[in-house]
Coordinates of C-alpha atoms (C1' of nucleotides) and ligand atoms in Angstrom, one line a residue:
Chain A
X898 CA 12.2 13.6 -17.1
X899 CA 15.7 11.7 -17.1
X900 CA 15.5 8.7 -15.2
X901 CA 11.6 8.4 -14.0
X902 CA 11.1 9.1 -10.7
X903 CA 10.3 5.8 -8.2
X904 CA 6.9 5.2 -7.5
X905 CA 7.4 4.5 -3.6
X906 CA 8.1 8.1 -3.9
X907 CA 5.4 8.9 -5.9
X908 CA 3.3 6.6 -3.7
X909 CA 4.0 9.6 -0.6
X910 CA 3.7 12.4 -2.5
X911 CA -0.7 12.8 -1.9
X912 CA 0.0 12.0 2.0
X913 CA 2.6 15.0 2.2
X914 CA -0.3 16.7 0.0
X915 CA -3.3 16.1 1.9
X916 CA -1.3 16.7 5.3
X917 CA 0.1 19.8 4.3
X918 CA -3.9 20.8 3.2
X919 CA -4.7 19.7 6.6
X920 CA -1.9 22.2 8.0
X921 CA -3.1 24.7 5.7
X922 CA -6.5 24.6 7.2
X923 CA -5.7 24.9 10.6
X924 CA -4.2 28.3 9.8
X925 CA -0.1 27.2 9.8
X926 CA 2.0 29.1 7.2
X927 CA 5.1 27.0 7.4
X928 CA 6.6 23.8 8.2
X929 CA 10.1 21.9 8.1
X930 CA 10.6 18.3 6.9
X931 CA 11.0 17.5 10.6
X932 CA 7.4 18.9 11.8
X933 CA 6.2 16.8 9.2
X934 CA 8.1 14.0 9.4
X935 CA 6.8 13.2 12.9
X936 CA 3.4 14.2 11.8
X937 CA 3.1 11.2 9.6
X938 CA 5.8 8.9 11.0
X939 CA 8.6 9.0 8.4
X940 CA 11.8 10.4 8.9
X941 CA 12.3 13.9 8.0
X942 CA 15.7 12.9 5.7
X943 CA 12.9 11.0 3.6
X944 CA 11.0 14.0 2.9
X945 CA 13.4 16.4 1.9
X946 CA 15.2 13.5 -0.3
X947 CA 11.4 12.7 -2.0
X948 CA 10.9 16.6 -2.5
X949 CA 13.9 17.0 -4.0
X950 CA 13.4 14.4 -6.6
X951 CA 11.3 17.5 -8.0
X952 CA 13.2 21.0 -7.4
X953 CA 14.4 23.3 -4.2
X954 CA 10.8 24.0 -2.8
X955 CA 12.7 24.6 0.9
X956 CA 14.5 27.5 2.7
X957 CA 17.3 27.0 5.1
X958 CA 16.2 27.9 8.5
X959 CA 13.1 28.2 7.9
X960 CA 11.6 24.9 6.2
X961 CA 8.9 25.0 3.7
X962 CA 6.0 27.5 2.7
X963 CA 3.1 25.6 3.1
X964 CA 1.0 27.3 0.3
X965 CA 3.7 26.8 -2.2
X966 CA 4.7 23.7 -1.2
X967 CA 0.8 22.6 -2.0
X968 CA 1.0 24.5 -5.3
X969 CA 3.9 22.4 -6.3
X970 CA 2.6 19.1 -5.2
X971 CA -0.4 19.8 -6.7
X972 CA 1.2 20.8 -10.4
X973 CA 3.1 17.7 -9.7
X974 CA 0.6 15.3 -9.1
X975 CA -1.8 16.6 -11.7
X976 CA -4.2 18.3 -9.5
X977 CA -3.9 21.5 -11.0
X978 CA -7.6 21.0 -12.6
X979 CA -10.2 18.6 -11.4
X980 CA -10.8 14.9 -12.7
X981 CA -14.1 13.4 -14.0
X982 CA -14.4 10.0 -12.2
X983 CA -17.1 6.7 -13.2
X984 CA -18.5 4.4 -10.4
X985 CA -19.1 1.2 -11.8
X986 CA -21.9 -0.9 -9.7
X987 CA -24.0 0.9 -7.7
X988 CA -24.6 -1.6 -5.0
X989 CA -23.6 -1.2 -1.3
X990 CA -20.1 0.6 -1.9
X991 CA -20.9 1.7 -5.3
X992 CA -23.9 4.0 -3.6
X993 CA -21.9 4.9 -0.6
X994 CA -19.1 6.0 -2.8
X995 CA -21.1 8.5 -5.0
X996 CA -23.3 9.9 -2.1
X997 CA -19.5 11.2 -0.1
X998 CA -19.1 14.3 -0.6
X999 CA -15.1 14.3 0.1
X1000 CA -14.4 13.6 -3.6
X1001 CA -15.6 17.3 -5.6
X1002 CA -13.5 19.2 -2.5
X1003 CA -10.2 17.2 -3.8
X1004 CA -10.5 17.4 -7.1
X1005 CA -12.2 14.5 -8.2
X1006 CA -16.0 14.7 -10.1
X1007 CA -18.3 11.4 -9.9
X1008 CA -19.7 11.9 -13.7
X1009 CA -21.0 8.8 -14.7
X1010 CA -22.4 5.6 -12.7
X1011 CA -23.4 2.7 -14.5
X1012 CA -25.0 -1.0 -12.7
X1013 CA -26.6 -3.9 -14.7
X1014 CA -29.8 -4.1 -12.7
X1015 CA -32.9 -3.0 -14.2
X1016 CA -33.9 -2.0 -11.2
X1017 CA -31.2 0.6 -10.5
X1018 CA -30.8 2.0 -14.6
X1019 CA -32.9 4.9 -14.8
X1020 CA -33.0 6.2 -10.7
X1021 CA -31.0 9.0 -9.3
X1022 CA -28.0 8.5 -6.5
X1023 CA -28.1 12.3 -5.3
X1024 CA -28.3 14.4 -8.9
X1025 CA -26.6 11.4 -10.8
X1026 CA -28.5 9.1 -13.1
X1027 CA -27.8 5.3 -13.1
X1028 CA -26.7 4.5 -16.6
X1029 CA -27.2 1.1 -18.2
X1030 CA -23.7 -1.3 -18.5
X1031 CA -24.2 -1.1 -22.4
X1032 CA -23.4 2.2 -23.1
X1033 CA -20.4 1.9 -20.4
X1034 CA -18.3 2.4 -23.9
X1035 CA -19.8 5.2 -26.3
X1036 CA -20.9 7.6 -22.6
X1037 CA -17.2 6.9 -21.3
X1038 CA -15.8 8.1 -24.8
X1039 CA -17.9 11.0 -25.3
X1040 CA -17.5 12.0 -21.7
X1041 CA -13.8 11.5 -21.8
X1042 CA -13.3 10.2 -18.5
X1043 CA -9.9 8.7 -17.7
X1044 CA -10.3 7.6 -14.1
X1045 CA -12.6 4.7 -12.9
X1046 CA -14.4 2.9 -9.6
X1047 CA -14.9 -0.7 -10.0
X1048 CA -17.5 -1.7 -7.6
X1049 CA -19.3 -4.4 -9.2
X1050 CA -19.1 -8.1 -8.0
X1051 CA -16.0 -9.9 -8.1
X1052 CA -17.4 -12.3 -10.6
X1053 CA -17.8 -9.7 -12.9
X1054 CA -15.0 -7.8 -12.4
X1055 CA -12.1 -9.0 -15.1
X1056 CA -15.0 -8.2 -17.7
X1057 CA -15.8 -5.1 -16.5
X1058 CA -12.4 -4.1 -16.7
X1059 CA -11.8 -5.1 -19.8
X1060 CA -14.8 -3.0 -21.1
X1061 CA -13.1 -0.3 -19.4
X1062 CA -10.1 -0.7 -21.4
X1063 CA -11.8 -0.8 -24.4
X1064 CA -13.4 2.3 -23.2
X1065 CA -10.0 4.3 -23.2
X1066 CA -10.1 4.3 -19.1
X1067 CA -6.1 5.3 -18.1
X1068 CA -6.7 4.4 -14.3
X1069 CA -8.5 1.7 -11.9
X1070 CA -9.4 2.1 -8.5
X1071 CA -10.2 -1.6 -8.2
X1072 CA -13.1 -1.9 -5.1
X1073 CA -13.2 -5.6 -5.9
X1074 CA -11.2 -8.6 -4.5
X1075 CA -10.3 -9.8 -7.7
X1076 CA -6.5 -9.2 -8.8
X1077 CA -7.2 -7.6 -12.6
X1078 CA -5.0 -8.7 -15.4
X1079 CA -4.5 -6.0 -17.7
X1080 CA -2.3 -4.1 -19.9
X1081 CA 0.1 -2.4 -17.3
X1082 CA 1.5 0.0 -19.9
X1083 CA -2.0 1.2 -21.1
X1084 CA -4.0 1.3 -17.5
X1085 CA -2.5 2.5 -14.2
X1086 CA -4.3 -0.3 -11.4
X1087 CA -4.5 0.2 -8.0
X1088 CA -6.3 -2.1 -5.4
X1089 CA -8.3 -1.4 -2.4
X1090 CA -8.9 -4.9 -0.2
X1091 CA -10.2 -4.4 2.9
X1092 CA -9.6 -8.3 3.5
X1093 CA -5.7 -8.3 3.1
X1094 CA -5.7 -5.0 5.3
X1095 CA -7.4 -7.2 8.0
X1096 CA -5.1 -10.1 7.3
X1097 CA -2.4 -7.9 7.4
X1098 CA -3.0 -6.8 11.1
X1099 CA -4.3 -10.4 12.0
X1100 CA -0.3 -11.6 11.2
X1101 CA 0.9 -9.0 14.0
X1102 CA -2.0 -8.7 16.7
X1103 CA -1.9 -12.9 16.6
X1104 CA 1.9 -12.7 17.2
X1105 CA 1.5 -10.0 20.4
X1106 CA -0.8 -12.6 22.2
Chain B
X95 CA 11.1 -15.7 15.6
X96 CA 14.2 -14.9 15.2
X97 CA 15.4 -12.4 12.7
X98 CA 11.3 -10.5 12.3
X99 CA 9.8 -11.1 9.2
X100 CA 10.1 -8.0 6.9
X101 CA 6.7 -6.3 7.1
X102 CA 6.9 -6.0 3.6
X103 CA 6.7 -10.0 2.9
X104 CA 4.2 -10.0 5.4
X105 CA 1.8 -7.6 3.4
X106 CA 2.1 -9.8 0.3
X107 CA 1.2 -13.2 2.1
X108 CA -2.6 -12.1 2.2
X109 CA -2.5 -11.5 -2.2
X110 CA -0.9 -15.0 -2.0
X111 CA -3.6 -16.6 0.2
X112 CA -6.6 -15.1 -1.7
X113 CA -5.4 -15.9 -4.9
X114 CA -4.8 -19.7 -3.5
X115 CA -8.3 -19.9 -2.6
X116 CA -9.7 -18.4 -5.7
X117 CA -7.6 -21.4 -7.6
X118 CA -9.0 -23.6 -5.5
X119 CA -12.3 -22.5 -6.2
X120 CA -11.7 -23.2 -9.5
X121 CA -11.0 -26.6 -8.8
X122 CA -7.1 -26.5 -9.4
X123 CA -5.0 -28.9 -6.9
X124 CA -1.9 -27.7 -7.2
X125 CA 0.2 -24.7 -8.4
X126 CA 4.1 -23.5 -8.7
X127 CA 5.8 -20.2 -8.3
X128 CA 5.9 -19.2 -11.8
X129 CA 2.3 -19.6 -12.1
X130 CA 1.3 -17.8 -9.0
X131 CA 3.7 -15.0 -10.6
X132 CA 2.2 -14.6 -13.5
X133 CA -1.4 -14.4 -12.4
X134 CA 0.0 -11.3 -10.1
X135 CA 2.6 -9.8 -11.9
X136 CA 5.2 -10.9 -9.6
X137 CA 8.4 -12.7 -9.8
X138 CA 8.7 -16.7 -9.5
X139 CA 11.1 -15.7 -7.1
X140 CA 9.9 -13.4 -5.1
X141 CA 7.1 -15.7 -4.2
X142 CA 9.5 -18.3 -3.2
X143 CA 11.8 -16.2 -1.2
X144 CA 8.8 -14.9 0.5
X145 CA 7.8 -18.4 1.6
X146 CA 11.0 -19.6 2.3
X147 CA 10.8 -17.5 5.0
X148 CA 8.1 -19.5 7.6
X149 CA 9.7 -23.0 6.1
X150 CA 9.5 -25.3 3.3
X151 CA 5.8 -25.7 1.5
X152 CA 6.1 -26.8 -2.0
X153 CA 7.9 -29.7 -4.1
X154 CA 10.9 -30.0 -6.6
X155 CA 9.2 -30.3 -9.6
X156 CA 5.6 -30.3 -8.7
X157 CA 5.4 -26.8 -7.0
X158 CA 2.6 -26.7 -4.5
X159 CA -0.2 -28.3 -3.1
X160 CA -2.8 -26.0 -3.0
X161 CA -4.8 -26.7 0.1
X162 CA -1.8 -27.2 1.7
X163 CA -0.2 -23.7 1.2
X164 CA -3.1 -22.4 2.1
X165 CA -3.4 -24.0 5.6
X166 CA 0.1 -23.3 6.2
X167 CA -0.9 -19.7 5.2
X168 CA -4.2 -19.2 7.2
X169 CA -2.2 -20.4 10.4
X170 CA 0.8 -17.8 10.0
X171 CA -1.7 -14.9 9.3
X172 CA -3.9 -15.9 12.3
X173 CA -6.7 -16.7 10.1
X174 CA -7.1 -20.4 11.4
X175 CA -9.6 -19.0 13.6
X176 CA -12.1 -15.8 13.0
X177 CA -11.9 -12.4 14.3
X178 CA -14.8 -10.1 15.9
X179 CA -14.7 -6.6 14.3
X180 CA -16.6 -3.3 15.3
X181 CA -17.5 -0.9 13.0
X182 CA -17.2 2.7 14.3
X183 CA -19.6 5.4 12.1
X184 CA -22.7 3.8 10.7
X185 CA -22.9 6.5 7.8
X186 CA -22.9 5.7 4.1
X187 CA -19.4 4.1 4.1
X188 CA -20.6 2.5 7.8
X189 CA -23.4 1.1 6.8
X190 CA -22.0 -0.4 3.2
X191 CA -19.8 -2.5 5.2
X192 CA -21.7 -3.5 7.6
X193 CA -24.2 -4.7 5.2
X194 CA -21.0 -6.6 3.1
X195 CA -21.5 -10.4 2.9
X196 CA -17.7 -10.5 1.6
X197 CA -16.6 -10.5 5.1
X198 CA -17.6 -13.5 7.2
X199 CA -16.6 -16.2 4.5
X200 CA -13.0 -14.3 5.0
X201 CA -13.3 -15.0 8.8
X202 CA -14.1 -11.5 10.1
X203 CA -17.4 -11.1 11.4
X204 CA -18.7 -7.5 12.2
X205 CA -19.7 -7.5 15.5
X206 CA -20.4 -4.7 16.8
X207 CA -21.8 -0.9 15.4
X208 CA -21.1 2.3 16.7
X209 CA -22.6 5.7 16.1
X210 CA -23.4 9.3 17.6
X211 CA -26.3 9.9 15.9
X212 CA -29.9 9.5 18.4
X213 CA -31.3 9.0 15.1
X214 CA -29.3 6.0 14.4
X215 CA -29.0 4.2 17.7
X216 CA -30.8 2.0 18.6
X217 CA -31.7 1.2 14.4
X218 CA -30.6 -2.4 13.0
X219 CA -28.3 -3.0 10.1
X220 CA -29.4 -6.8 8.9
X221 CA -29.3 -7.8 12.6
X222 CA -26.9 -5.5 13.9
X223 CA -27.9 -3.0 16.8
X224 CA -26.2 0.3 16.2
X225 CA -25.1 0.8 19.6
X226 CA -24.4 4.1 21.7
X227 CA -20.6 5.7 20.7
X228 CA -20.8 6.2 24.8
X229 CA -20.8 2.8 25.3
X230 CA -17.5 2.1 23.1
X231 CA -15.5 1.4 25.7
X232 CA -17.3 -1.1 28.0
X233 CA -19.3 -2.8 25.3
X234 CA -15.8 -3.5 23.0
X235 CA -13.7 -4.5 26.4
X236 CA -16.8 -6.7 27.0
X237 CA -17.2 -8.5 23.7
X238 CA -13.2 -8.9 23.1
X239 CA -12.5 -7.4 19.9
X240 CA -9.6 -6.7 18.9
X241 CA -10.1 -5.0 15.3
X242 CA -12.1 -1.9 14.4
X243 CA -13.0 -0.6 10.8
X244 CA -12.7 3.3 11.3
X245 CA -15.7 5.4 9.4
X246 CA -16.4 8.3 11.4
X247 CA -16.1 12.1 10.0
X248 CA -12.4 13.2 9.5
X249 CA -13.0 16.1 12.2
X250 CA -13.9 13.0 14.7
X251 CA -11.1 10.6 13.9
X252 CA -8.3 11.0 15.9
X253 CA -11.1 11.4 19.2
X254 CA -12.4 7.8 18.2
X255 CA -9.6 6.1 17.7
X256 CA -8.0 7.6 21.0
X257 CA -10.8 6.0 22.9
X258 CA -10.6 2.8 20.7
X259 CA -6.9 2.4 22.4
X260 CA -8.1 3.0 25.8
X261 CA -10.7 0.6 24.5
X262 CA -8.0 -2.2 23.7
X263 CA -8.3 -2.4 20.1
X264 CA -4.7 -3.7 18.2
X265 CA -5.6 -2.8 14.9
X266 CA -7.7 0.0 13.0
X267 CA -8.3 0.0 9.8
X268 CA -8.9 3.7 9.2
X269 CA -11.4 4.9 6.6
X270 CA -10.8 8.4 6.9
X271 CA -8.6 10.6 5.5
X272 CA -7.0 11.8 8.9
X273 CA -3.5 10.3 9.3
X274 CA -4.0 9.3 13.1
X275 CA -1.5 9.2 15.4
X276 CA -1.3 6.6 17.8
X277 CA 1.0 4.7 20.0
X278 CA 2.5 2.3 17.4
X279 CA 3.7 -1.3 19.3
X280 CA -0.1 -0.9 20.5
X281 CA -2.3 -0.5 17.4
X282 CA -1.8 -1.8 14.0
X283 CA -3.0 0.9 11.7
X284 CA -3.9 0.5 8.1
X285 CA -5.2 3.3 6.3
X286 CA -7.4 3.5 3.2
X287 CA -7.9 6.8 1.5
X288 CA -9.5 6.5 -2.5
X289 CA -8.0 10.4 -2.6
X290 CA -4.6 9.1 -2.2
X291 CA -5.0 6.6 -4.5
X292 CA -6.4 8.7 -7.3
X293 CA -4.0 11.3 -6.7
X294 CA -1.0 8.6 -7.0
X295 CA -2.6 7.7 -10.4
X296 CA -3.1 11.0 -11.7
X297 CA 0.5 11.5 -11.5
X298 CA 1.1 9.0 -14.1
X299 CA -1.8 9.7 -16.0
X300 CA -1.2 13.6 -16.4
X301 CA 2.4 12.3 -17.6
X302 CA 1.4 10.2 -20.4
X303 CA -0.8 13.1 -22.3
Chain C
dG207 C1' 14.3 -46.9 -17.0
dA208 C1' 17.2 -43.2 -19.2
dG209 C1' 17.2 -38.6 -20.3
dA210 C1' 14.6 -34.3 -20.7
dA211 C1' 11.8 -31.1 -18.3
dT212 C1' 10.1 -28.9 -14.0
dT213 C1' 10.4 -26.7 -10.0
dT214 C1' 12.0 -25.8 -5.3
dG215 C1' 15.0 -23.3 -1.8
dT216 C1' 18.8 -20.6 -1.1
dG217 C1' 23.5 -18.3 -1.3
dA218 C1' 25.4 -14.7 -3.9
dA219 C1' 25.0 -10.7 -6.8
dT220 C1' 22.5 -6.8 -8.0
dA221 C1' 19.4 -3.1 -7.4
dA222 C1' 16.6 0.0 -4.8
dT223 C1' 15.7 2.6 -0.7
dT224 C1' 16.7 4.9 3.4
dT225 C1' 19.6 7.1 6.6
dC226 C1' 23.7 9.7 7.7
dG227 C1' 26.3 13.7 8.0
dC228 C1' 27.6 18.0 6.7
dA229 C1' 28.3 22.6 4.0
dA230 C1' 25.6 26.4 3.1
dA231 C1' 21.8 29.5 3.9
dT232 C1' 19.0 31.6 7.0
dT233 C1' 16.9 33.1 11.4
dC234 C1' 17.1 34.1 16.2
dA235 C1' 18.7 35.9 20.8
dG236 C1' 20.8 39.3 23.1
Chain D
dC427 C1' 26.5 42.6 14.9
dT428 C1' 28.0 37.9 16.7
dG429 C1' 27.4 33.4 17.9
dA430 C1' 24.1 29.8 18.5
dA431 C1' 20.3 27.4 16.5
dT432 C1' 17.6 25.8 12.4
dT433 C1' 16.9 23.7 8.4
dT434 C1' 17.6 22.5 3.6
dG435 C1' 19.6 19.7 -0.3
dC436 C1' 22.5 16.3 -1.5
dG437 C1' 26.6 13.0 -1.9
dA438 C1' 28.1 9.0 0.4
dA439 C1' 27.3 5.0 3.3
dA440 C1' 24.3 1.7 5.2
dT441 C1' 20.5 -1.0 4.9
dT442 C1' 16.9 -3.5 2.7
dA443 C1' 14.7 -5.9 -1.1
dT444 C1' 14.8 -8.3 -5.4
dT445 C1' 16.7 -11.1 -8.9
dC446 C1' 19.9 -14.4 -10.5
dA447 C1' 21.6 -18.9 -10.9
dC448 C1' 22.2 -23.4 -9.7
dA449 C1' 22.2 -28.0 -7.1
dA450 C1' 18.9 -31.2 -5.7
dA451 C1' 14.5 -33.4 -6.0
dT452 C1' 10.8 -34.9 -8.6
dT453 C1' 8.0 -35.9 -12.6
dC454 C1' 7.2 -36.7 -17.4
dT455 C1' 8.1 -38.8 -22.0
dC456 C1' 8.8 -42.5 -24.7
Ligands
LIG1208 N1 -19.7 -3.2 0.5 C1 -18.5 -3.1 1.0 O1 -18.3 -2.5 2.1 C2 -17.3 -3.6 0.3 C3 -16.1 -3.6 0.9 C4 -15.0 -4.0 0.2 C5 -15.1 -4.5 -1.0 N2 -16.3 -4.6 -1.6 C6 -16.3 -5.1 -3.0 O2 -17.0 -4.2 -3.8 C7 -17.8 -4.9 -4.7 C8 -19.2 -4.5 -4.6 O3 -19.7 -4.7 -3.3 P1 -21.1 -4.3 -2.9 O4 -21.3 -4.6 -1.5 O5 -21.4 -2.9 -3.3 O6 -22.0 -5.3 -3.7 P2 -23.5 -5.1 -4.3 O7 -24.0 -6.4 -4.7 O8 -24.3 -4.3 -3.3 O9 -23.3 -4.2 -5.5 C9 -22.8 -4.6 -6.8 C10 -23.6 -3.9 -7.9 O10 -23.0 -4.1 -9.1 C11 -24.0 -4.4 -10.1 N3 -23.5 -5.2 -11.2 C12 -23.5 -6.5 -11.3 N4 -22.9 -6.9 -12.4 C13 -22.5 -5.8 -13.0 C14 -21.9 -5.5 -14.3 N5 -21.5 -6.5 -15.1 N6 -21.8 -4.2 -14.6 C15 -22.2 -3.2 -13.8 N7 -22.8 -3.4 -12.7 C16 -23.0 -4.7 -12.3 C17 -25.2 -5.0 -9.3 O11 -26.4 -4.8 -10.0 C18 -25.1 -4.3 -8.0 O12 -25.9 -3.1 -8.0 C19 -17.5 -6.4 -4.5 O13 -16.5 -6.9 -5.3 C20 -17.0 -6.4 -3.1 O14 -16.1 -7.5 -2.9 C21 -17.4 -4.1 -1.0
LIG1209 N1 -18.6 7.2 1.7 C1 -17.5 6.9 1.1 O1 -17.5 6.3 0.0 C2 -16.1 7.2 1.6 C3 -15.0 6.9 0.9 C4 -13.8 7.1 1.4 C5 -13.6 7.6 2.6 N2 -14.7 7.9 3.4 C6 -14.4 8.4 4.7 O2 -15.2 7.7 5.6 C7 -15.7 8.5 6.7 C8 -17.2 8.4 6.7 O3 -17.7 8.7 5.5 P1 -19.3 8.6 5.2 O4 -19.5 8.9 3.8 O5 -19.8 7.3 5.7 O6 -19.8 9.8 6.2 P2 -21.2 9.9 6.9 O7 -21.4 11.3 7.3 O8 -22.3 9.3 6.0 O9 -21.1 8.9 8.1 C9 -20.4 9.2 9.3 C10 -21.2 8.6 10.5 O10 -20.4 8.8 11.6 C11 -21.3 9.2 12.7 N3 -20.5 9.9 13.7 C12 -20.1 11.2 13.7 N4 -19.3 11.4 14.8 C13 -19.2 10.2 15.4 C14 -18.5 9.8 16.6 N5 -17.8 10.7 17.3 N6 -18.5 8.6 17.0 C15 -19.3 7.7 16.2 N7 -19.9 8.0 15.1 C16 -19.9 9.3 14.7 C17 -22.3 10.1 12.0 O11 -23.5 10.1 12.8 C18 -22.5 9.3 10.7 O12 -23.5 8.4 10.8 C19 -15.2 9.9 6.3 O13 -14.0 10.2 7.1 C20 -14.8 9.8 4.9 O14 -13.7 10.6 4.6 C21 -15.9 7.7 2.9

DNA sequence: GAGAATTTGTGAATAATTTCGCAAATTCAG
DNA sequence: CTGAATTTGCGAAATTATTCACAAATTCTC
């Protein structure tokens, strides 16, 4: 890789993915950087300029073979085999999260789910078995998962994740809404916060009134 | 208003208003650019810029006062008064937010439940009714609201939130993995998919083996 | 109270991102 | 087979976003 590619690029590349699945699925063979374009609301220019960051996958006059096109997305967003995936905190979210059943069709394994509660340690979500905080370390090692859910209270969060770091976790889908500090270099974060979503609407639906 | 606001300041005025509270939690009184910064991995500047925007808020060489900012804040995201939300699917991912106590302290307060199921409606979540999906229209024109959390299958998505425009809704925040498309100066959508958000850090994970 | 240290807000410079525009390849219509 | 229509990939231009750098205001130190 000479210069790396930019992540608002990289950012796109799972919602050309999962849309050209989509296509897939409804029996289309081929697109064009235009069809999808106004399929997702992004200018077909942009497309063929992200794409290209990564090879010639397109045919003049005729656009893109969907299948391919998927098999390159997926080589190049490392989806070429499945991931093993931990849900930390099995409360509300952390349960709803490892009952859906939309993670094992994209590639993405719920192995290990771990809570603090005596209560919860011990019981089954579906065929998984609640495991205690305390061996968060040794099972995430031996298991070799690289990918986590944090879904524990905020207050416990920043510890959580440090465990996790400890643990040799490479990514953090952070459920909480506590901003993580961490070692940018050594995990890969990313925050989902219903909240600023909202907030972010509430700026423009106040202004329209 | 007269230049808009970039949309891209606007989505990082919600990181800067939660992290203000959670200061202020804490019992801090006042804070400065560099300090916000560093707590979020942002620039000193950027922060600045960003306010500079809506007018003047902090202090030569005392930075900010805290509850201050955060009034100023709360008033240009609309958050000076609370918002009604309905919640459309009361499934596993339905039902975990509805059930969410993180909500209401933030100044949204679920409303109002939806489902399909004859199984479900009519049940309570705490002491919300889950009400008739047939009923979406009249009972959401009827209440007001103006926000709805999307949590529906993917194969009913784009149905739902078709009748959540006729309905009157300005914003969805969409659950499902189903980009929707939808008039956009009517709706404010905001979509959270985990898969895109994996798949966006496998690609940096699957580099660094 | 004088000088050092902080810190803001902002114009200018720099950097990043998106869009434009077109040659080249391909397909389509008749 | 010919001319019109599509559509890609990409360099260049335009636009947008971020960082720099500094005067001005304020606080802190002694
Ligand atoms: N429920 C939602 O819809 C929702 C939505 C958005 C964000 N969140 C966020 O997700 C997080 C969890 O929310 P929830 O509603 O599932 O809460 P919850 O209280 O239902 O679940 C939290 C779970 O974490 C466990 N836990 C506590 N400390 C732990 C620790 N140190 N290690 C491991 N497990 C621990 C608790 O025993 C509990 O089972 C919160 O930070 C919340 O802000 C939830
Ligand atoms: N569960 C999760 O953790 C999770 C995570 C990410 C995304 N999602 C997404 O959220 C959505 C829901 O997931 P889930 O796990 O809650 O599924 P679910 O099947 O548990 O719940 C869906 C609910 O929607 C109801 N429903 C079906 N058609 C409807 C209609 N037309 N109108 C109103 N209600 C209707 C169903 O009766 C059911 O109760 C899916 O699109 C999924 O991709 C879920």
């Amino acid at each position: 890789m000479q210069t790396p590619i930019p992540d608002i690029v990289v950012s796109r590349l799972p919602v050309y993915f999962q849309t050209l699945q989509t296509m897939q699925a409804e029996g289309q063979h081929t697109t064009s950087s235009k069809e999808l374009g106004e399929k997702l609301g992004i200018s077909a220019a942009q497309i063929r300029k992200d794409l290209s960051q990564f090879g010639e996958f397109g045919k003049q006059g005729t656009g893109y073979i969907i299948s391919f096109l998927i098999d390159q997305l997926k080589t190049i967003l490392n989806m070429d085999h499945s991931w093993d995936v931990a849900v930390i905190g099995a409360g509300n979210l952390g349960k709803a999260i490892a009952h859906y059943h939309g993670f094992a069709p994209q590639g993405f394994n719920i192995k290990l789910v771990f809570d603090t509660s005596p209560d919860l340690i011990g019981t089954n979500i579906g065929d998984l078995n609640i495991l205690d905080i305390d061996e968060l370390i040794p099972c995430i090692k031996k298991a070799g998962v690289k990918i986590a859910m944090l879904t524990v209270p905020d207050a416990a969060a920043q510890a959580v994740a440090d465990e996790l770091v400890k643990a040799g976790i490479e990514g953090i889908l952070n459920y909480t809404s506590t901003p993580l500090n961490l070692p940018p270099r050594v995990v890969h974060l990313r925050h989902s916060d219903p909240v600023s979503q909202l907030q972010h609407m509430t700026y423009y639906i106040g202004k329209s009134k």
